[in-house]
Amino acid sequence: MTLSLRQLRYFVGAAETGQVSRAAVELNVSQSAVTGAIKQLELRLGTRLFDRHPNGVTLTFEGSRFLQHARNIIASVDEALRVPSVSTTKAQGPIRIGVTYTVAGYFMPQHQARFSRSYPAATIELREAPREAIEEELMDGRLDIAVLLTSNLENRMALDHETLIRSRRRLWLPIDHPMAGMPEIRLEHVAQEPYVMLTVDEAQQTAERYWEKTPFRPKTIFRTSSVEAVRSMVANGTGITILSDMVYRPWSLEGQRIETRNVYDLVPSMDLGLAWKRDAELSPAARAFHDFMCLTFNGGGPGLTH
């Protein structure tokens, strides 16, 4: 039995949504098609990729390891099928790209490497900075383009942007937490538990905005800029949190399991994408990077959900 791109896409869809039914809706196929593809994939690999539970599915250790391979295979095939809108011979010289912390750690490295292979004459110069500083440097011409959280973008009158990914925010909790078995989790339930608050990339400000629309507040016991600290504290039962799927990993550094569950109140997604100065004339290299990223994720259309 050989692997197929269909199986890989269905597997990635189920892994990113946490529910076979939701993956089927987003992929516009039947639920049985997704279930069958995953079973075929597990049979071919000789290992179980998901743990099934009443609220959906979570990756096993083997499934988590295979997920990145599946994403890379899909991305490589998509890249091979694309026709670049900017000639590789014209896309030369430096591209000054601003990135925020989350982008630098959880998104940019693999896409930078793939772009560099496609456009070897272009040189990416990365600068990590807070979102406010990046917006200023785009305005005064010290940066050509940025990859940041477009959901946090402030200067929308002067900056154009393109959202590439809408990453769901879900509840993180230890594997044996009583809430893991609840059929419906709401912010009211989350507010009753010790909460670990991430502060980096304006995560706390974002959380405060959606909590303020409810009569409840998180029982915050610790604030930190370290995603790994949050991961470890959740895994060992110190507290729970709500964070995006982009930074989720099913295992802490200590090897303890972390579960995710959907929250049935309105929790906004973490939107990531490109920003550049409005009406600025991008260099051929910067334009190539813009088009490469847009085509990689959505063919230039609306941002996808991950």
Short mmCIF file of C-alpha atoms in Angstrom, two decimals, residues 5-274:
data_model
loop_
_atom_site.label_atom_id
_atom_site.label_comp_id
_atom_site.label_asym_id
_atom_site.label_seq_id
_atom_site.Cartn_x
_atom_site.Cartn_y
_atom_site.Cartn_z
CA LEU A 5 -1.39 13.10 -0.97
CA ARG A 6 -5.09 12.70 -0.19
CA GLN A 7 -4.28 10.62 2.88
CA LEU A 8 -1.70 13.15 4.03
CA ARG A 9 -4.03 16.12 3.54
CA TYR A 10 -6.84 14.40 5.44
CA PHE A 11 -4.45 13.44 8.24
CA VAL A 12 -3.14 17.01 8.55
CA GLY A 13 -6.71 18.34 8.50
CA ALA A 14 -7.75 16.08 11.38
CA ALA A 15 -4.57 16.91 13.33
CA GLU A 16 -5.06 20.67 12.97
CA THR A 17 -8.79 20.76 13.73
CA GLY A 18 -8.76 18.10 16.44
CA GLN A 19 -11.98 16.64 15.04
CA VAL A 20 -12.55 14.32 12.08
CA SER A 21 -15.99 15.86 11.49
CA ARG A 22 -14.63 19.41 11.36
CA ALA A 23 -11.76 18.35 9.08
CA ALA A 24 -14.31 16.78 6.72
CA VAL A 25 -16.29 20.03 6.56
CA GLU A 26 -13.20 22.13 5.86
CA LEU A 27 -11.94 19.66 3.25
CA ASN A 28 -15.41 19.44 1.68
CA VAL A 29 -15.48 15.64 1.86
CA SER A 30 -17.42 13.08 3.86
CA GLN A 31 -16.42 12.18 7.41
CA SER A 32 -16.03 8.55 6.35
CA ALA A 33 -13.52 9.61 3.70
CA VAL A 34 -11.32 11.26 6.33
CA THR A 35 -11.69 8.32 8.73
CA GLY A 36 -10.86 5.82 5.98
CA ALA A 37 -7.81 7.75 4.82
CA ILE A 38 -6.44 7.93 8.37
CA LYS A 39 -6.98 4.21 8.91
CA GLN A 40 -5.17 3.42 5.65
CA LEU A 41 -2.33 5.69 6.68
CA GLU A 42 -2.04 4.06 10.10
CA LEU A 43 -2.05 0.62 8.48
CA ARG A 44 0.69 1.65 6.06
CA LEU A 45 2.84 3.16 8.81
CA GLY A 46 2.15 0.36 11.26
CA THR A 47 1.36 2.72 14.13
CA ARG A 48 -1.55 4.60 15.69
CA LEU A 49 -1.49 8.29 14.80
CA PHE A 50 -4.41 9.51 16.95
CA ASP A 51 -5.97 8.87 20.31
CA ARG A 52 -9.76 9.00 20.00
CA HIS A 53 -11.92 10.60 22.71
CA PRO A 54 -15.52 11.90 22.92
CA ASN A 55 -14.54 15.45 21.92
CA GLY A 56 -12.39 14.49 18.93
CA VAL A 57 -8.86 13.26 18.36
CA THR A 58 -5.39 14.11 19.63
CA LEU A 59 -2.06 13.09 18.15
CA THR A 60 -0.08 10.24 19.63
CA PHE A 61 3.66 10.68 20.04
CA GLU A 62 4.19 8.93 16.68
CA GLY A 63 1.45 11.04 15.10
CA SER A 64 3.07 14.24 16.32
CA ARG A 65 6.39 13.22 14.79
CA PHE A 66 4.74 12.27 11.49
CA LEU A 67 2.74 15.52 11.26
CA GLN A 68 5.71 17.68 10.34
CA HIS A 69 6.84 15.16 7.72
CA ALA A 70 3.36 15.20 6.20
CA ARG A 71 3.29 19.00 6.12
CA ASN A 72 6.71 19.12 4.45
CA ILE A 73 5.67 16.60 1.79
CA ILE A 74 2.50 18.54 0.97
CA ALA A 75 4.38 21.84 0.88
CA SER A 76 7.07 20.41 -1.40
CA VAL A 77 4.51 19.09 -3.87
CA ASP A 78 2.58 22.37 -3.85
CA GLU A 79 5.81 24.27 -4.38
CA ALA A 80 6.79 22.06 -7.34
CA LEU A 81 3.42 22.71 -9.00
CA ARG A 82 3.54 26.48 -8.67
CA VAL A 83 4.69 28.77 -11.44
CA PRO A 84 6.56 31.67 -9.79
CA SER A 85 5.10 35.07 -10.68
CA VAL A 86 8.55 36.67 -10.46
CA SER A 87 11.47 35.24 -12.40
CA THR A 88 14.20 33.76 -10.23
CA THR A 89 16.73 35.71 -12.30
CA LYS A 90 15.07 39.03 -11.38
CA ALA A 91 14.57 38.23 -7.69
CA GLN A 92 18.04 39.22 -6.53
CA GLY A 93 19.48 41.10 -3.60
CA PRO A 94 18.51 41.58 0.06
CA ILE A 95 15.02 41.40 1.52
CA ARG A 96 14.73 43.06 4.93
CA ILE A 97 12.03 41.13 6.77
CA GLY A 98 10.73 41.92 10.26
CA VAL A 99 9.40 39.05 12.36
CA THR A 100 7.86 38.85 15.81
CA TYR A 101 8.82 36.27 18.43
CA THR A 102 6.11 33.73 17.61
CA VAL A 103 6.84 33.95 13.91
CA ALA A 104 10.59 33.54 14.44
CA GLY A 105 10.21 30.47 16.61
CA TYR A 106 7.22 28.61 15.22
CA PHE A 107 6.72 29.63 11.59
CA MET A 108 9.55 31.31 9.71
CA PRO A 109 12.51 28.86 9.60
CA GLN A 110 11.04 26.22 7.27
CA HIS A 111 9.50 28.81 4.92
CA GLN A 112 12.70 30.84 4.80
CA ALA A 113 14.62 27.71 3.79
CA ARG A 114 12.10 26.82 1.06
CA PHE A 115 12.09 30.35 -0.34
CA SER A 116 15.89 30.43 -0.42
CA ARG A 117 15.96 27.18 -2.39
CA SER A 118 13.52 28.62 -4.93
CA TYR A 119 15.22 32.04 -5.16
CA PRO A 120 18.93 31.50 -4.47
CA ALA A 121 19.90 34.99 -5.65
CA ALA A 122 17.69 36.66 -3.03
CA THR A 123 19.09 37.12 0.48
CA ILE A 124 16.75 37.24 3.47
CA GLU A 125 17.82 39.56 6.28
CA LEU A 126 15.66 38.84 9.34
CA ARG A 127 15.08 41.23 12.22
CA GLU A 128 13.12 40.08 15.28
CA ALA A 129 11.33 42.89 17.09
CA PRO A 130 8.04 43.69 18.84
CA ARG A 131 5.11 44.41 16.59
CA GLU A 132 5.11 48.16 17.32
CA ALA A 133 8.79 48.50 16.30
CA ILE A 134 8.21 46.51 13.13
CA GLU A 135 5.33 48.75 12.10
CA GLU A 136 7.53 51.83 12.60
CA GLU A 137 10.38 50.33 10.56
CA LEU A 138 8.03 49.44 7.73
CA MET A 139 6.80 53.03 7.67
CA ASP A 140 10.25 54.63 7.59
CA GLY A 141 11.66 52.17 5.03
CA ARG A 142 14.06 50.25 7.26
CA LEU A 143 12.11 47.05 6.53
CA ASP A 144 10.72 45.90 3.19
CA ILE A 145 8.08 43.52 4.50
CA ALA A 146 7.13 41.79 7.75
CA VAL A 147 5.73 38.47 8.91
CA LEU A 148 3.73 39.06 12.08
CA LEU A 149 0.39 38.58 13.79
CA THR A 150 -1.93 40.51 11.50
CA SER A 151 -4.67 40.19 14.13
CA ASN A 152 -2.58 42.61 16.26
CA LEU A 153 -1.79 45.08 13.48
CA GLU A 154 -2.58 48.68 14.49
CA ASN A 155 -1.57 51.03 11.66
CA ARG A 156 -4.02 49.64 9.11
CA MET A 157 -4.40 52.96 7.32
CA ALA A 158 -0.72 53.12 6.34
CA LEU A 159 0.09 49.41 6.08
CA ASP A 160 -1.30 46.79 3.74
CA HIS A 161 -1.50 43.22 4.96
CA GLU A 162 -2.35 39.71 3.82
CA THR A 163 -3.40 37.05 6.31
CA LEU A 164 -1.89 33.64 5.59
CA ILE A 165 -3.04 31.52 8.53
CA ARG A 166 -5.83 31.73 11.06
CA SER A 167 -4.67 29.55 13.93
CA ARG A 168 -7.38 28.43 16.37
CA ARG A 169 -6.98 29.13 20.04
CA ARG A 170 -7.92 26.15 22.20
CA LEU A 171 -7.73 25.09 25.80
CA TRP A 172 -4.52 23.31 26.88
CA LEU A 173 -4.75 20.98 29.85
CA PRO A 174 -2.96 17.95 31.31
CA ILE A 175 -4.03 14.51 30.13
CA ASP A 176 -5.75 13.56 33.41
CA HIS A 177 -7.60 16.86 33.97
CA PRO A 178 -11.33 16.47 34.77
CA MET A 179 -12.23 19.01 32.06
CA ALA A 180 -10.76 16.70 29.39
CA GLY A 181 -13.90 14.58 29.61
CA MET A 182 -16.44 17.42 29.56
CA PRO A 183 -18.75 17.43 26.49
CA GLU A 184 -18.77 21.24 26.30
CA ILE A 185 -16.17 23.58 27.79
CA ARG A 186 -16.88 27.28 28.22
CA LEU A 187 -14.90 30.22 29.58
CA GLU A 188 -17.03 29.98 32.72
CA HIS A 189 -15.45 26.57 33.40
CA VAL A 190 -11.93 27.78 32.53
CA ALA A 191 -12.29 30.68 34.98
CA GLN A 192 -12.63 28.23 37.87
CA GLU A 193 -9.17 26.72 37.32
CA PRO A 194 -5.61 28.05 37.93
CA TYR A 195 -4.53 29.78 34.72
CA VAL A 196 -1.06 30.31 33.20
CA MET A 197 -0.93 33.50 31.12
CA LEU A 198 1.46 33.87 28.18
CA THR A 199 2.55 37.47 27.63
CA VAL A 200 4.75 37.36 24.51
CA ASP A 201 3.48 38.87 21.22
CA GLU A 202 0.65 40.66 23.05
CA ALA A 203 -0.93 37.33 24.04
CA GLN A 204 -2.11 38.75 27.36
CA GLN A 205 -3.74 41.79 25.76
CA THR A 206 -5.54 39.56 23.28
CA ALA A 207 -6.77 37.28 26.06
CA GLU A 208 -7.99 40.23 28.10
CA ARG A 209 -10.05 41.50 25.15
CA TYR A 210 -12.08 38.32 24.74
CA TRP A 211 -12.39 37.70 28.49
CA GLU A 212 -13.73 41.25 28.93
CA LYS A 213 -16.72 40.36 26.74
CA THR A 214 -17.80 37.88 29.43
CA PRO A 215 -18.61 38.25 33.15
CA PHE A 216 -15.72 35.88 33.93
CA ARG A 217 -11.98 36.36 34.41
CA PRO A 218 -9.11 33.86 34.38
CA LYS A 219 -7.64 32.92 37.75
CA THR A 220 -4.09 33.81 36.66
CA ILE A 221 -1.37 32.29 38.88
CA PHE A 222 1.65 33.03 36.69
CA ARG A 223 2.58 35.28 33.77
CA THR A 224 5.47 34.41 31.48
CA SER A 225 6.91 35.21 28.06
CA SER A 226 8.11 31.60 27.69
CA VAL A 227 5.89 29.22 25.72
CA GLU A 228 7.95 26.30 27.04
CA ALA A 229 7.29 27.38 30.62
CA VAL A 230 3.56 27.44 29.89
CA ARG A 231 3.81 24.03 28.25
CA SER A 232 5.59 22.49 31.23
CA MET A 233 3.25 24.04 33.81
CA VAL A 234 0.17 22.82 31.95
CA ALA A 235 1.60 19.33 31.47
CA ASN A 236 2.45 18.90 35.17
CA GLY A 237 -0.96 20.10 36.33
CA THR A 238 0.01 23.52 37.72
CA GLY A 239 -2.54 25.32 35.57
CA ILE A 240 -4.36 25.45 32.25
CA THR A 241 -4.26 27.99 29.43
CA ILE A 242 -5.77 28.98 26.08
CA LEU A 243 -3.27 29.32 23.23
CA SER A 244 -3.15 28.89 19.47
CA ASP A 245 -2.58 25.64 17.62
CA MET A 246 0.52 27.14 15.98
CA VAL A 247 2.52 26.96 19.21
CA TYR A 248 0.90 23.75 20.46
CA ARG A 249 3.02 20.64 20.85
CA PRO A 250 1.57 17.53 22.51
CA TRP A 251 4.59 16.99 24.78
CA SER A 252 6.42 19.15 27.30
CA LEU A 253 10.21 19.21 27.53
CA GLU A 254 9.86 16.71 30.38
CA GLY A 255 7.95 14.30 28.13
CA GLN A 256 4.53 14.86 29.73
CA ARG A 257 1.42 14.89 27.55
CA ILE A 258 -0.69 18.01 26.87
CA GLU A 259 -4.27 17.75 25.62
CA THR A 260 -6.31 20.37 23.76
CA ARG A 261 -10.05 20.95 23.76
CA ASN A 262 -12.28 23.39 21.92
CA VAL A 263 -13.83 26.25 23.88
CA TYR A 264 -17.46 26.89 22.97
CA ASP A 265 -17.38 30.63 23.61
CA LEU A 266 -16.10 33.15 21.09
CA VAL A 267 -12.29 32.98 21.26
CA PRO A 268 -10.65 34.71 18.28
CA SER A 269 -8.07 32.99 16.12
CA MET A 270 -4.42 34.07 16.03
CA ASP A 271 -3.99 35.46 12.51
CA LEU A 272 -0.52 35.46 10.99
CA GLY A 273 0.53 37.02 7.71
CA LEU A 274 2.43 39.68 5.80
#
